[in-house]
Coordinates of C-alpha atoms in Angstrom, one line a residue:
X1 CA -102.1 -42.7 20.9
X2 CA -99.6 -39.5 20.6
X3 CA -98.1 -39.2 17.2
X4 CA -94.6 -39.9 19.2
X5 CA -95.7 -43.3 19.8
X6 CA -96.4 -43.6 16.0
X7 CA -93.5 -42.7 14.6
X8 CA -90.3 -44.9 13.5
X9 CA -87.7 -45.1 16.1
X10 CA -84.9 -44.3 13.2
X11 CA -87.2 -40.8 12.5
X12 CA -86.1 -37.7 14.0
X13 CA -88.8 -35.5 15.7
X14 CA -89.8 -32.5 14.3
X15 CA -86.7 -29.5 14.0
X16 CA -84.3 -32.0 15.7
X17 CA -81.3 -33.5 14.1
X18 CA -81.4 -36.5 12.2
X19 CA -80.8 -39.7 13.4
X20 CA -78.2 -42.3 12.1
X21 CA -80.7 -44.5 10.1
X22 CA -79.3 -48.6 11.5
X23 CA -78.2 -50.9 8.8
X24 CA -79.2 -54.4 8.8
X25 CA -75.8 -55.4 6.8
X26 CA -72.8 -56.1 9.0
X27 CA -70.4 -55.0 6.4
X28 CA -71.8 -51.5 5.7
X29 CA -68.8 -49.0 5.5
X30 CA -66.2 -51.3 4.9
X31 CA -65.3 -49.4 2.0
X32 CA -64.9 -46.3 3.2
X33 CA -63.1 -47.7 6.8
X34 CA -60.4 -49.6 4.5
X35 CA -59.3 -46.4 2.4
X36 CA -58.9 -45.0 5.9
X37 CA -57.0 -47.2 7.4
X38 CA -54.5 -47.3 4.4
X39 CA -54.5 -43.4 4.8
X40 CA -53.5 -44.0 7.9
X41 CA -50.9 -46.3 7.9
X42 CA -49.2 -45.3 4.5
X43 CA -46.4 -44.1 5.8
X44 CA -45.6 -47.2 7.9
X45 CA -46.5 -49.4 5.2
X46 CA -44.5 -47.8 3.0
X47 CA -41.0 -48.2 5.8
X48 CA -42.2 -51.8 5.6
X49 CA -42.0 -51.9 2.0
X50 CA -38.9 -50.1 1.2
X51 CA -37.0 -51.5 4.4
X52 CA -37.9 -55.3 3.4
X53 CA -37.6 -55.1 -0.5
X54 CA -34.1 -53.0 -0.2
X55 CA -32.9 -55.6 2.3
X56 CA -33.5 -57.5 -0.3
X57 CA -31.7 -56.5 -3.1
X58 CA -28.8 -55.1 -1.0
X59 CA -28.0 -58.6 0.4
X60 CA -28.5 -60.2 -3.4
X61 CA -26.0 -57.9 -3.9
X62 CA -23.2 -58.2 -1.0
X63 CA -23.6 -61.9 -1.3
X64 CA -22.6 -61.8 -5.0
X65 CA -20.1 -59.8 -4.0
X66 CA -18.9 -61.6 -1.3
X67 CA -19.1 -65.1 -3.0
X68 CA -18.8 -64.4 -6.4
X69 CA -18.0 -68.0 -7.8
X70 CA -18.8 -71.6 -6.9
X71 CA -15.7 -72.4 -5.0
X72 CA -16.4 -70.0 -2.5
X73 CA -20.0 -70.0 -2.0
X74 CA -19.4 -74.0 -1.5
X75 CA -17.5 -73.0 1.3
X76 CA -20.3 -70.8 2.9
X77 CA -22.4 -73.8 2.5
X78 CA -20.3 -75.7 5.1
X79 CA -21.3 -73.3 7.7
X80 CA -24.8 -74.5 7.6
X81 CA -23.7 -77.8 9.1
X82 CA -23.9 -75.7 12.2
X83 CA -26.8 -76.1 14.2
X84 CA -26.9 -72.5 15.7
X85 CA -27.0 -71.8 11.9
X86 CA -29.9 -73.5 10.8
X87 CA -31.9 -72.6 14.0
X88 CA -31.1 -68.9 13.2
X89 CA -31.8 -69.1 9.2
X90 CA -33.4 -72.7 8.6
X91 CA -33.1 -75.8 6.5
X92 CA -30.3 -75.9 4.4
X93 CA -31.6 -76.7 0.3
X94 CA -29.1 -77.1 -2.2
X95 CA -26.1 -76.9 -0.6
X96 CA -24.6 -79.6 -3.3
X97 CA -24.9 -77.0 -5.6
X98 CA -24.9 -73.9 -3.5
X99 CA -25.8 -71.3 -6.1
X100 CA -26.7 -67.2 -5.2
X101 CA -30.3 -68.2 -5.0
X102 CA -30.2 -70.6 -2.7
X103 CA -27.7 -68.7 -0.6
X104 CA -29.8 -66.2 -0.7
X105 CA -33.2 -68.0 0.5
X106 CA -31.4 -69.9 3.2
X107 CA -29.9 -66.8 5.0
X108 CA -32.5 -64.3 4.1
X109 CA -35.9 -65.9 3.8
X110 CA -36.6 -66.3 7.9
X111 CA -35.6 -62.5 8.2
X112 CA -38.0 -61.9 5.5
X113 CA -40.7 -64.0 6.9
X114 CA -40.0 -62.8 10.5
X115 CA -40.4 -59.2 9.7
X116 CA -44.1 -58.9 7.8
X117 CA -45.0 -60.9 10.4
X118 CA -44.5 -59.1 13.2
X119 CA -45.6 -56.1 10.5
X120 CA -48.8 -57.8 10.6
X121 CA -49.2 -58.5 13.8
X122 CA -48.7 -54.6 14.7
X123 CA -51.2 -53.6 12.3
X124 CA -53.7 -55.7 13.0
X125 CA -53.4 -54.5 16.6
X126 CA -53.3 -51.1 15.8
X127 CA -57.0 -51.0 14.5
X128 CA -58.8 -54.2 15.4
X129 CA -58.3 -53.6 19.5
X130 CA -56.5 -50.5 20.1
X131 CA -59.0 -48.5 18.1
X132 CA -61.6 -50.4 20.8
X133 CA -59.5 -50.1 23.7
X134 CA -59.5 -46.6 23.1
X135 CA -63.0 -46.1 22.7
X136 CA -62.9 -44.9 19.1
X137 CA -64.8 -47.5 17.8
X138 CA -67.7 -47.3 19.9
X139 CA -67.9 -43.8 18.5
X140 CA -67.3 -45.0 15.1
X141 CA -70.4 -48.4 15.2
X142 CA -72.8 -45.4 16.5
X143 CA -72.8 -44.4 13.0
X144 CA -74.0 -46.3 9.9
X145 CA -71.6 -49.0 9.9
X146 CA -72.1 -52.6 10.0
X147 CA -70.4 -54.4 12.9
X148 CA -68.2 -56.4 11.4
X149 CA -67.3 -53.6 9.0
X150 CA -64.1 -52.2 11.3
X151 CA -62.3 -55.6 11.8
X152 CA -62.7 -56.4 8.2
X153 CA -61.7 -53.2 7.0
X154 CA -58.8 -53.3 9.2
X155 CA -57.9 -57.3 8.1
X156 CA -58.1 -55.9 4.4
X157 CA -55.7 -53.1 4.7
X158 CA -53.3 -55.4 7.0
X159 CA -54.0 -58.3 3.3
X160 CA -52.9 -54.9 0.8
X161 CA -49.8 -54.3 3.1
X162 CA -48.3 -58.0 3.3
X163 CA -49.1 -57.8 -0.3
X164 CA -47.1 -54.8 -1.2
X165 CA -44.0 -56.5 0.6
X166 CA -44.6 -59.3 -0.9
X167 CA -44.3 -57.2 -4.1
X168 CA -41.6 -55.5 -2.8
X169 CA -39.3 -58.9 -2.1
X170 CA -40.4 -59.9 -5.8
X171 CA -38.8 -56.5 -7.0
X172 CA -35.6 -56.8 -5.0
X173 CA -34.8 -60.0 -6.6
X174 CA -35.7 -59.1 -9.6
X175 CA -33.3 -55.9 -9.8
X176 CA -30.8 -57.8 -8.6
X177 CA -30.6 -60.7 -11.2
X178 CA -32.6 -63.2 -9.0
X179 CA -35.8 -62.7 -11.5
X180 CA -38.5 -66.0 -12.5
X181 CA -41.1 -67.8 -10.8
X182 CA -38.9 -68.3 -7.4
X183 CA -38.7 -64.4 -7.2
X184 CA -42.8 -64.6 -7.4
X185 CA -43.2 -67.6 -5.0
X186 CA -41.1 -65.7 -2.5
X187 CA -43.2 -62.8 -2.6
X188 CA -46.2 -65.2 -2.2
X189 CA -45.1 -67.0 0.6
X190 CA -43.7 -63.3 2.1
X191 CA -47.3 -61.7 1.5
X192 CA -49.2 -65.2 3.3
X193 CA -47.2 -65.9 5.8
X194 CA -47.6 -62.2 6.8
X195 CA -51.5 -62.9 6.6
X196 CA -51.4 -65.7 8.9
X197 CA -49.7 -64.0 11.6
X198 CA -51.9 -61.1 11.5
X199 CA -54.8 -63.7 11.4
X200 CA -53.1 -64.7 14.4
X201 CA -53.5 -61.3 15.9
X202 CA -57.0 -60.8 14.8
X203 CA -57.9 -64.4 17.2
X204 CA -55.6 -63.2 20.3
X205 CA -57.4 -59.9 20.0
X206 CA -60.8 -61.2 21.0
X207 CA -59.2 -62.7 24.2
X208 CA -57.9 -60.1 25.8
X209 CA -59.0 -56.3 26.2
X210 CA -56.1 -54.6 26.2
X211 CA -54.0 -54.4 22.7
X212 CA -50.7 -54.9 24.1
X213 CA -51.3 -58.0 25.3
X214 CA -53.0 -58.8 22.2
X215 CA -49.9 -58.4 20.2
X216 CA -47.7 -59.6 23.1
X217 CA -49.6 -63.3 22.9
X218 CA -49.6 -63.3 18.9
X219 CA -45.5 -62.7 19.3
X220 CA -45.2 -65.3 21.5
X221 CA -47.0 -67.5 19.1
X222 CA -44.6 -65.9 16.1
X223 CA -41.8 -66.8 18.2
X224 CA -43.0 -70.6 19.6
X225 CA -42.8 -71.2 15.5
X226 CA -39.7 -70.0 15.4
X227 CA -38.9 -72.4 17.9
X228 CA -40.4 -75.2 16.6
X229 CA -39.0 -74.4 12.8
X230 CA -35.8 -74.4 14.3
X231 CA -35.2 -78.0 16.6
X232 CA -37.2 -79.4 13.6
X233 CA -34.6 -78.1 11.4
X234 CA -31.6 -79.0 13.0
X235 CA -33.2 -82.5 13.6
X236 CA -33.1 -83.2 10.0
X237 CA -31.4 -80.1 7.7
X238 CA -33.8 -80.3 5.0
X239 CA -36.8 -80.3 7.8
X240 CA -38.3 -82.8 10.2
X241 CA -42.0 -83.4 10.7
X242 CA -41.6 -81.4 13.7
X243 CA -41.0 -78.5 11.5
X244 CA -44.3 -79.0 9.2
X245 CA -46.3 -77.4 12.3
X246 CA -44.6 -74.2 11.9
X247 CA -46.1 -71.3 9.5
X248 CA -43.0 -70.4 8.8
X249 CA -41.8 -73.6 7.7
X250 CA -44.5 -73.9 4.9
X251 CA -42.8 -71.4 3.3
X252 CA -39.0 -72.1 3.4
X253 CA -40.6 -75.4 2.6
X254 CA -41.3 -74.4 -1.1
X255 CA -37.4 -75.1 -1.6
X256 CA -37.0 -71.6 -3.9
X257 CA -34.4 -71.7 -6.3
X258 CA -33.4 -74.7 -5.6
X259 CA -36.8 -77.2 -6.8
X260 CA -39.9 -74.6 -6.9
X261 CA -43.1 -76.0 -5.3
X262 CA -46.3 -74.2 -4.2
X263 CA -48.1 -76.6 -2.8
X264 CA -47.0 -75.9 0.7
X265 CA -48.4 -72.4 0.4
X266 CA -52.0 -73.8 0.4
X267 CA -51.4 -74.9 4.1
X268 CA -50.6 -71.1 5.0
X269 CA -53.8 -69.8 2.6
X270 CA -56.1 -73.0 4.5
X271 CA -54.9 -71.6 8.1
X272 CA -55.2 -68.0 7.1
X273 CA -58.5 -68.2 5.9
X274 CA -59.6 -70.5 9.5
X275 CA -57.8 -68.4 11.8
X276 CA -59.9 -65.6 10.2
X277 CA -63.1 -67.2 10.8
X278 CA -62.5 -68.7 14.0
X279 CA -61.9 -64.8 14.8
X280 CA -65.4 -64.0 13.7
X281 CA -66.9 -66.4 15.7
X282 CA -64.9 -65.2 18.5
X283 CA -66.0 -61.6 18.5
X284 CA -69.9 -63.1 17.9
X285 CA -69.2 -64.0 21.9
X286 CA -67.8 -61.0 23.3
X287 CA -69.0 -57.2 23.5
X288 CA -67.3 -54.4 22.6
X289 CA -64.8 -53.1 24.3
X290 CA -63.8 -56.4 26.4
X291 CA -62.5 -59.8 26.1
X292 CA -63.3 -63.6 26.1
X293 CA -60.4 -63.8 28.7
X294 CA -61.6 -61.4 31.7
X295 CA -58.8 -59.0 32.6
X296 CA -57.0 -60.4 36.3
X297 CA -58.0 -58.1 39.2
X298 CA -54.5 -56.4 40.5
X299 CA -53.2 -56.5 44.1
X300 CA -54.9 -54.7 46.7
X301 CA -52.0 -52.5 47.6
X302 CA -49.7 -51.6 45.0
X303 CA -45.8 -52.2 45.9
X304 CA -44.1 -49.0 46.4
X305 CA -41.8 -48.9 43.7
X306 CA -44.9 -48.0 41.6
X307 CA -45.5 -44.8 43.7
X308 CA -42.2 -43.4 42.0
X309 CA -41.9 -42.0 38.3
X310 CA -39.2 -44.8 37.5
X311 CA -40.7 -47.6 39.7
X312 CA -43.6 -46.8 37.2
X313 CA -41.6 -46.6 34.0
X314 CA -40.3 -49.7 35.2
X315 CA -43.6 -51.8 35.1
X316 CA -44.7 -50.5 31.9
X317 CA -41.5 -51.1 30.0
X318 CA -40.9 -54.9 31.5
X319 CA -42.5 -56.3 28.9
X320 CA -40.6 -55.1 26.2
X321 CA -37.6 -54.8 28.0
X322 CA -38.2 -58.7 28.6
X323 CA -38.9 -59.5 25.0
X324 CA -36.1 -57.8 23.3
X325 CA -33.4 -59.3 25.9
X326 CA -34.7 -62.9 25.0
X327 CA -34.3 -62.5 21.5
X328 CA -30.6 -60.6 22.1
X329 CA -29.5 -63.4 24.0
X330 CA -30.2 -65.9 22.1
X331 CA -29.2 -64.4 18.8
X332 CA -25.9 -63.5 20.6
X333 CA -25.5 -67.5 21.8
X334 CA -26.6 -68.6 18.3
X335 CA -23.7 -66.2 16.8
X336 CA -21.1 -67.1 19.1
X337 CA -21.1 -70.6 18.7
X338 CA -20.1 -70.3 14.9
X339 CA -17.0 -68.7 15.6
X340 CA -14.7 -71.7 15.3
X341 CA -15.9 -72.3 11.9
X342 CA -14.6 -69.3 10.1
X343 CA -10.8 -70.9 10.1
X344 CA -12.8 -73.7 7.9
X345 CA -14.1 -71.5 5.3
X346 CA -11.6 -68.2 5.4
X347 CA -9.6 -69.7 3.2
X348 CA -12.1 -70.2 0.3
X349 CA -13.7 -66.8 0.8
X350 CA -10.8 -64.1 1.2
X351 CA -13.5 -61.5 -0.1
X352 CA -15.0 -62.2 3.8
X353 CA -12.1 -60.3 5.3
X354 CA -13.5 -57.2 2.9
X355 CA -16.8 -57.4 4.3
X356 CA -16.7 -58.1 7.5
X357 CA -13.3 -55.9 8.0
X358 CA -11.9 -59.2 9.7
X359 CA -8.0 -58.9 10.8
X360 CA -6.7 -62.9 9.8
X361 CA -4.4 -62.5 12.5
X362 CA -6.9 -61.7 15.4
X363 CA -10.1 -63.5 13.6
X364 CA -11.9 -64.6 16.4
X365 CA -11.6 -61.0 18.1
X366 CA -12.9 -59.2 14.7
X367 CA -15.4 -61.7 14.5
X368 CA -16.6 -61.1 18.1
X369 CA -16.2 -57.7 17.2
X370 CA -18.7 -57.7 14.5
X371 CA -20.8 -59.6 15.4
X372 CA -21.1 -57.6 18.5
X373 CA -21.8 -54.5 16.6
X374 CA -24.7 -56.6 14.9
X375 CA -26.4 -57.1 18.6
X376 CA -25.9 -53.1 19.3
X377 CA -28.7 -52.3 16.5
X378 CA -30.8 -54.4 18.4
X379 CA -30.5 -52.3 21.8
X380 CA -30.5 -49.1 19.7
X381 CA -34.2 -50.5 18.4
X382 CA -35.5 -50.9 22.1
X383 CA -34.3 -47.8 23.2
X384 CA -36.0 -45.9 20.4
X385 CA -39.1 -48.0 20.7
X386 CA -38.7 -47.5 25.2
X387 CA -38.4 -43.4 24.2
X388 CA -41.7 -43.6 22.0
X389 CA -43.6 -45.6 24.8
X390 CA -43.6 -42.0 26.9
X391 CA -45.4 -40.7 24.0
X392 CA -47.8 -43.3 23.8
X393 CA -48.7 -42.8 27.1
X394 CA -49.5 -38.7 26.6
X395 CA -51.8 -40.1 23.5
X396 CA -53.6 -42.7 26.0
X397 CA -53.9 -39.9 28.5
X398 CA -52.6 -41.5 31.0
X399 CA -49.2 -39.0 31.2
X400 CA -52.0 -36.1 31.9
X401 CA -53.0 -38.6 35.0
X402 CA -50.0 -38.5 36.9
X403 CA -49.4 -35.2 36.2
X404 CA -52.6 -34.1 37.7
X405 CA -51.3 -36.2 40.5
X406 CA -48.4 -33.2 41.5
X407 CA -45.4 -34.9 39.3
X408 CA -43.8 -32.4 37.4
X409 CA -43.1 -32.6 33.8
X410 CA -39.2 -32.7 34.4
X411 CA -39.2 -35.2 36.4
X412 CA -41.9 -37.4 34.3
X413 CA -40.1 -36.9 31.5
X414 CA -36.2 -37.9 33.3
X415 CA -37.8 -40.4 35.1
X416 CA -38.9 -42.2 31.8
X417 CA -35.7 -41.5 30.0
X418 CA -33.5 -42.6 32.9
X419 CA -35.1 -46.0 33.3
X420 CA -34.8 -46.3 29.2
X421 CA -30.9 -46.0 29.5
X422 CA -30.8 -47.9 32.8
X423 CA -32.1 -51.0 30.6
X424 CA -30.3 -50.4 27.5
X425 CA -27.3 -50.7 29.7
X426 CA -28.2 -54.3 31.0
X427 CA -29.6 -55.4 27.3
X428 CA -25.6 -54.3 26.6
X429 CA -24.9 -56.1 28.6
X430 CA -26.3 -59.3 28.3
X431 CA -26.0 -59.5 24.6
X432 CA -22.4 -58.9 25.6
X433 CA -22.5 -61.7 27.8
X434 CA -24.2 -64.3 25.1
X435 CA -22.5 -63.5 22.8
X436 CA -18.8 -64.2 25.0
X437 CA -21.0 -67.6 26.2
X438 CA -21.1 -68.9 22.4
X439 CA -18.1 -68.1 21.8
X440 CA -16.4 -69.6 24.5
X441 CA -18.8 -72.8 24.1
X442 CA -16.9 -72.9 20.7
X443 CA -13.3 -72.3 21.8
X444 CA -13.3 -73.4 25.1
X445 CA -11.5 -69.9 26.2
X446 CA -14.0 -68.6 29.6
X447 CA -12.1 -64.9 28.9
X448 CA -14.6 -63.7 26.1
X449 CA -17.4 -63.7 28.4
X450 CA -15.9 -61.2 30.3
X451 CA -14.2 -59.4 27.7
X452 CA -16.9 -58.8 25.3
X453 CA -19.4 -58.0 28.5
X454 CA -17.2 -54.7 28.7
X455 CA -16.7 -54.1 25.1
X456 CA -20.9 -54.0 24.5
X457 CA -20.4 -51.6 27.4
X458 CA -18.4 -49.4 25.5
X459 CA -21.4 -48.6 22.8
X460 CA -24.0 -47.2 25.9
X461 CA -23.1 -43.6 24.1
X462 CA -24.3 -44.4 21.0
X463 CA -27.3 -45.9 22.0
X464 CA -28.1 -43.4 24.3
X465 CA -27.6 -40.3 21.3
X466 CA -30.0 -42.3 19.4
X467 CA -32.1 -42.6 22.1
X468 CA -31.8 -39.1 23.2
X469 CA -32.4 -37.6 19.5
X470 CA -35.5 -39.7 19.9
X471 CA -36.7 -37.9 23.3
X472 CA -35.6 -34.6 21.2
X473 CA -38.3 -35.4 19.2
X474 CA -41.0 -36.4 21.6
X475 CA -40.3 -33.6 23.8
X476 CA -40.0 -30.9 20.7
X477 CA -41.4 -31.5 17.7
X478 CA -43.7 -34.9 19.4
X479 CA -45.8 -35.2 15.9
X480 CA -42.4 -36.1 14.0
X481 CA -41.1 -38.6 17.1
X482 CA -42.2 -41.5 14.4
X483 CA -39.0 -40.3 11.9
X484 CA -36.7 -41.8 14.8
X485 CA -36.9 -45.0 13.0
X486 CA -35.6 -43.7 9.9
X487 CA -32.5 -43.3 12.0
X488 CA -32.4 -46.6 13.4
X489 CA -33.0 -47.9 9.6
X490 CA -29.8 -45.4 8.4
X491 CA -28.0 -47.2 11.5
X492 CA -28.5 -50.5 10.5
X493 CA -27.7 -49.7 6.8
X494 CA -24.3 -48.3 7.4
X495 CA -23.5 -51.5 9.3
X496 CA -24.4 -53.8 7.3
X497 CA -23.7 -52.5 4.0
X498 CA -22.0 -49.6 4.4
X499 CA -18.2 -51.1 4.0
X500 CA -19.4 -53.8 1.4
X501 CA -21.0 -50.6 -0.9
X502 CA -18.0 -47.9 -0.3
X503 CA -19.8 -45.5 1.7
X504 CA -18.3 -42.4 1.9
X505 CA -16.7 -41.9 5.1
X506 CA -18.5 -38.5 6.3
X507 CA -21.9 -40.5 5.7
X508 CA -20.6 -43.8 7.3
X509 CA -19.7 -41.5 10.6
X510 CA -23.1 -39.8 11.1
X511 CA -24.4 -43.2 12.6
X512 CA -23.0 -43.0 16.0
X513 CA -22.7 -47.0 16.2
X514 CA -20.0 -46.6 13.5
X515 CA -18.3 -44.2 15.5
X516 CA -17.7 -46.6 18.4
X517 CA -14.6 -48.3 18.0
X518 CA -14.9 -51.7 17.0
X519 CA -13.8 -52.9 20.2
X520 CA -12.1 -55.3 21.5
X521 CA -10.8 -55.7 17.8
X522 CA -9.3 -52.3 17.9
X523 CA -7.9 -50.2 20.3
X524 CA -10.0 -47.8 22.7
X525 CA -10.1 -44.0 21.8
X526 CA -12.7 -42.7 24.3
X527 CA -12.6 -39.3 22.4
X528 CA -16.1 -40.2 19.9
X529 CA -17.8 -42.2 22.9
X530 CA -17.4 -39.3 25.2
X531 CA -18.6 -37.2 22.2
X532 CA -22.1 -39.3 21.9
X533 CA -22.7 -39.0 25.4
X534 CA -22.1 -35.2 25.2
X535 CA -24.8 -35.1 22.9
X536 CA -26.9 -37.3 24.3
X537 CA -26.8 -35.4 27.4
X538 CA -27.4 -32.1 25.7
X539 CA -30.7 -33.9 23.5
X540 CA -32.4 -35.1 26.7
X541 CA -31.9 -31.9 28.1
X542 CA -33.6 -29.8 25.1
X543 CA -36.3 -32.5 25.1
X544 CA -37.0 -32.0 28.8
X545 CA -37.3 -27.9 28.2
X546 CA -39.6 -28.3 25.4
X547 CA -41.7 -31.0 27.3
X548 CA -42.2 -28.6 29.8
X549 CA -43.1 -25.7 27.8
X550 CA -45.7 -27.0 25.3
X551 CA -48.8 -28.5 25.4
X552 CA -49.9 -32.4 26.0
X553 CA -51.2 -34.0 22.6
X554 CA -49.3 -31.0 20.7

């Protein structure tokens, strides 16, 4: 017998390189994988953080502000008799005694809850299936590590960030006033509920091989319990039994600030920790790099439209394009329909007029008008996020594809960007159009529709700057694309708070949305509009010459 055959298959012959000695313990290099994958994601983990706990404490803030005694914030209180209300925010507690602390859980907490969870979700993505899509982890399990080291690595790092929000929502309340054991619960039920959802994730991930879908069936499970928190809500305001099999209920259900209880968390800890190991038994059944659900075969001939650079764009942006319409639309429905109880409550909360920079006279038109700009920051998010997918697509390789296939980079890059604006212009649109629906459904006046169609219509240059500074970016400087969120953040913090905090003007006007005029409130002055679409011609242009000239991947 050759000494070959004698030796250990883990030993390396004689002057060759050494071989990866196996491991018999699935969880070798989880250490070492979970430090990574915070190194990785700090700096979105830390947006999450800062973004969630300063929401936080700003609103604490405004809303003491805004309602500073018990008179007024009684009168706030009426508005939850709405039901587009409490579908939008959830079941009204204490609204006998409405003090800042329940104000604040009731029209903050489902935001809260909302966000880490679709936080989650993302993460959880990121590294459980796209790093096996991608083939990374193949690469990464042919060296020591155990094979269940990279999911729970991953599952742990998702666990530290959902607690650092948590964290983060304890420390908000807690510098503004709202301190004590309803500040921690909060950041208990923020950190969990985070945990299931991204437990979610970790299940839909072994069914499908590709990560988008992944994260596009554990958001439609994020939003069927919105769904189901909300008709169970507005069944009975302080929660029906329909809205005990939501995740999110569990947690509004701990009645902060109001009368504290934690047992309800120990239903989202129980599913958490079952959703976890119904994904490890999952993944015992599957091997790497596909799914329990086999991928369906596509047609045989592919429809035209796909052998053009838009008709491409097209297919690969419908599902977010889809997503982020549905949730405009019904936010701008929800919205509308509480305009005809403002005349209620203006009366006990003049400070409203402040805040909202509401004309009494015309209070249904500032009210449209606000609200209106509200739904823009929305758009302005899926435009950003529609810009980012082209660069997603040069990390995938799959941009290097179709330009092997003779398109040019001009027209790749136009293409993309073109389709981008085409459907920021129809979400405009139809968030336009919802929102004119509520409030006609309200007032029984068919004109808003119409009118507040063509006054989203009128905010397609700001959203299209944002958009284009984003395409800067990708087509520039592509390894700094990611900072285009920091705008959209600086956007949505000069509309929501900048008024109510006393922003100074010249920082107020570098968010283009604030620039708009607040139509149909006030009057048209096409000078600033025509402005932004200056400039977002001339950014899409730059981003298309430096596109062409630098490398893929740079």
């Amino acid at each position: 017998m050759s000494a070959t055959a004698l030796r250990p298959a883990d030993e390396a012959a004689p002057g060759s390189a050494p071989r990866p000695r196996r491991t018999a313990d699935p969880w070798t290099g989880t250490r070492r994988l979970f430090l990574l994958n915070l190194r990785l994601d700090r700096l979105r983990i830390l947006v999450w953080v800062l973004a969630l706990g300063g929401t936080v404490w700003a609103t604490v803030l405004a809303l003491e502000t805004t309602f500073p005694d018990g008179q007024s914030r009684q009168a706030r209180a009426t508005l939850l008799d709405n039901p587009s209300a409490v579908m939008m925010t959830g079941p009204a507690f204490g609204v006998d005694d409405y003090t800042l602390g329940a104000m604040t859980v009731n029209e903050l907490s489902l935001s809260v809850l909302v966000a880490t969870a679709i936080m989650s979700v993302l993460l959880v993505s990121r590294h459980v299936r796209a790093e096996e899509e991608s083939g990374r982890l193949e690469v990464l399990r042919a060296l020591p590590v155990g094979r269940f080291a990279p999911a729970t690595a991953a599952l742990a790092a998702v666990a530290v960030a959902d607690a650092a929000v948590g964290a983060a929502v304890t420390a908000g309340l807690v510098a503004a006033g709202l301190g004590g054991a309803d500040a921690l619960a909060w950041g208990v039920a923020t950190a969990l509920t985070g945990l299931v959802f991204g437990a979610v994730a970790a299940v839909t991930a072994q069914l499908t091989e590709h990560a988008r879908t992944a994260s596009g069936m554990a958001m439609a499970v994020l939003g069927a319990a919105f769904l189901v928190r909300g008709i169970g809500d507005v069944i009975e305001p302080r929660g029906s039994w329909l809205s005990w099999f939501s995740p999110l209920a569990w947690a509004q259900q701990t009645r902060l600030y109001v009368e504290l209880r934690w047992w309800p968390l120990l239903l989202s800890a129980a599913l958490a920790v079952l959703l976890l190991a119904g994904a490890v038994g999952l993944a015992q059944r599957r091997d790497l790099g596909a799914g329990l659900r086999h991928a369906r075969p596509g047609p045989a001939a592919a429809p035209a439209s796909l052998l053009s650079v838009t008709g491409l764009a097209r297919r690969l942006l419908h599902g977010t394009f889809t997503g982020w319409a549905a949730g405009l639309v019904l936010f701008g429905l929800a919205f509308g329909s509480l305009a005809d109880s403002l005349e209620d409550s203006l009366e006990d909360i003049p400070l409203i007029t402040e805040w909202l920079a509401m004309d009494v006279d015309a209070l249904t038109e500032s009210f449209a008008a606000a609200t209106l700009s509200y739904l823009v920051l929305g758009v302005t998010a899926f435009a950003v996020s529609g810009v980012l997918r082209l660069r997603g697509e040069e990390e995938s390789g799959r941009t290097a594809l179709v330009l092997g296939a003779g398109v040019s980079r001009p027209r790749w890059f136009l293409g993309w960007c073109a389709v981008v604006g085409v459907q920021a212009l129809l979400a405009l649109a139809l968030s336009g159009a919802a929102l004119g629906a509520g409030v006609t459904a309200t007032t029984g006046e068919a004109r808003w529709i119409g009118e507040l169609t063509l006054a989203a219509l009128a905010y397609l240059p700001a959203v299209l700057a944002v958009a284009g500074l984003t395409a800067a970016l990708v087509g520039v400087v592509p390894r700094a694309a990611a900072l285009s969120w920091a705008v959209v953040a600086y956007v949505v913090f000069v509309s929501w708070f900048g008024v109510l905090l006393d922003m100074p003007e010249w920082a107020a006007e570098l968010s283009p949305v604030r620039l708009t005029p607040l139509v149909p409130s006030e009057d048209w002055d096409a000078a600033p509009p025509l402005g932004l679409a200056a400039a977002a011609v001339a950014l899409v242009g730059a981003a298309a010459a430096g596109f062409r000239r630098r490398d893929l991947l740079a």
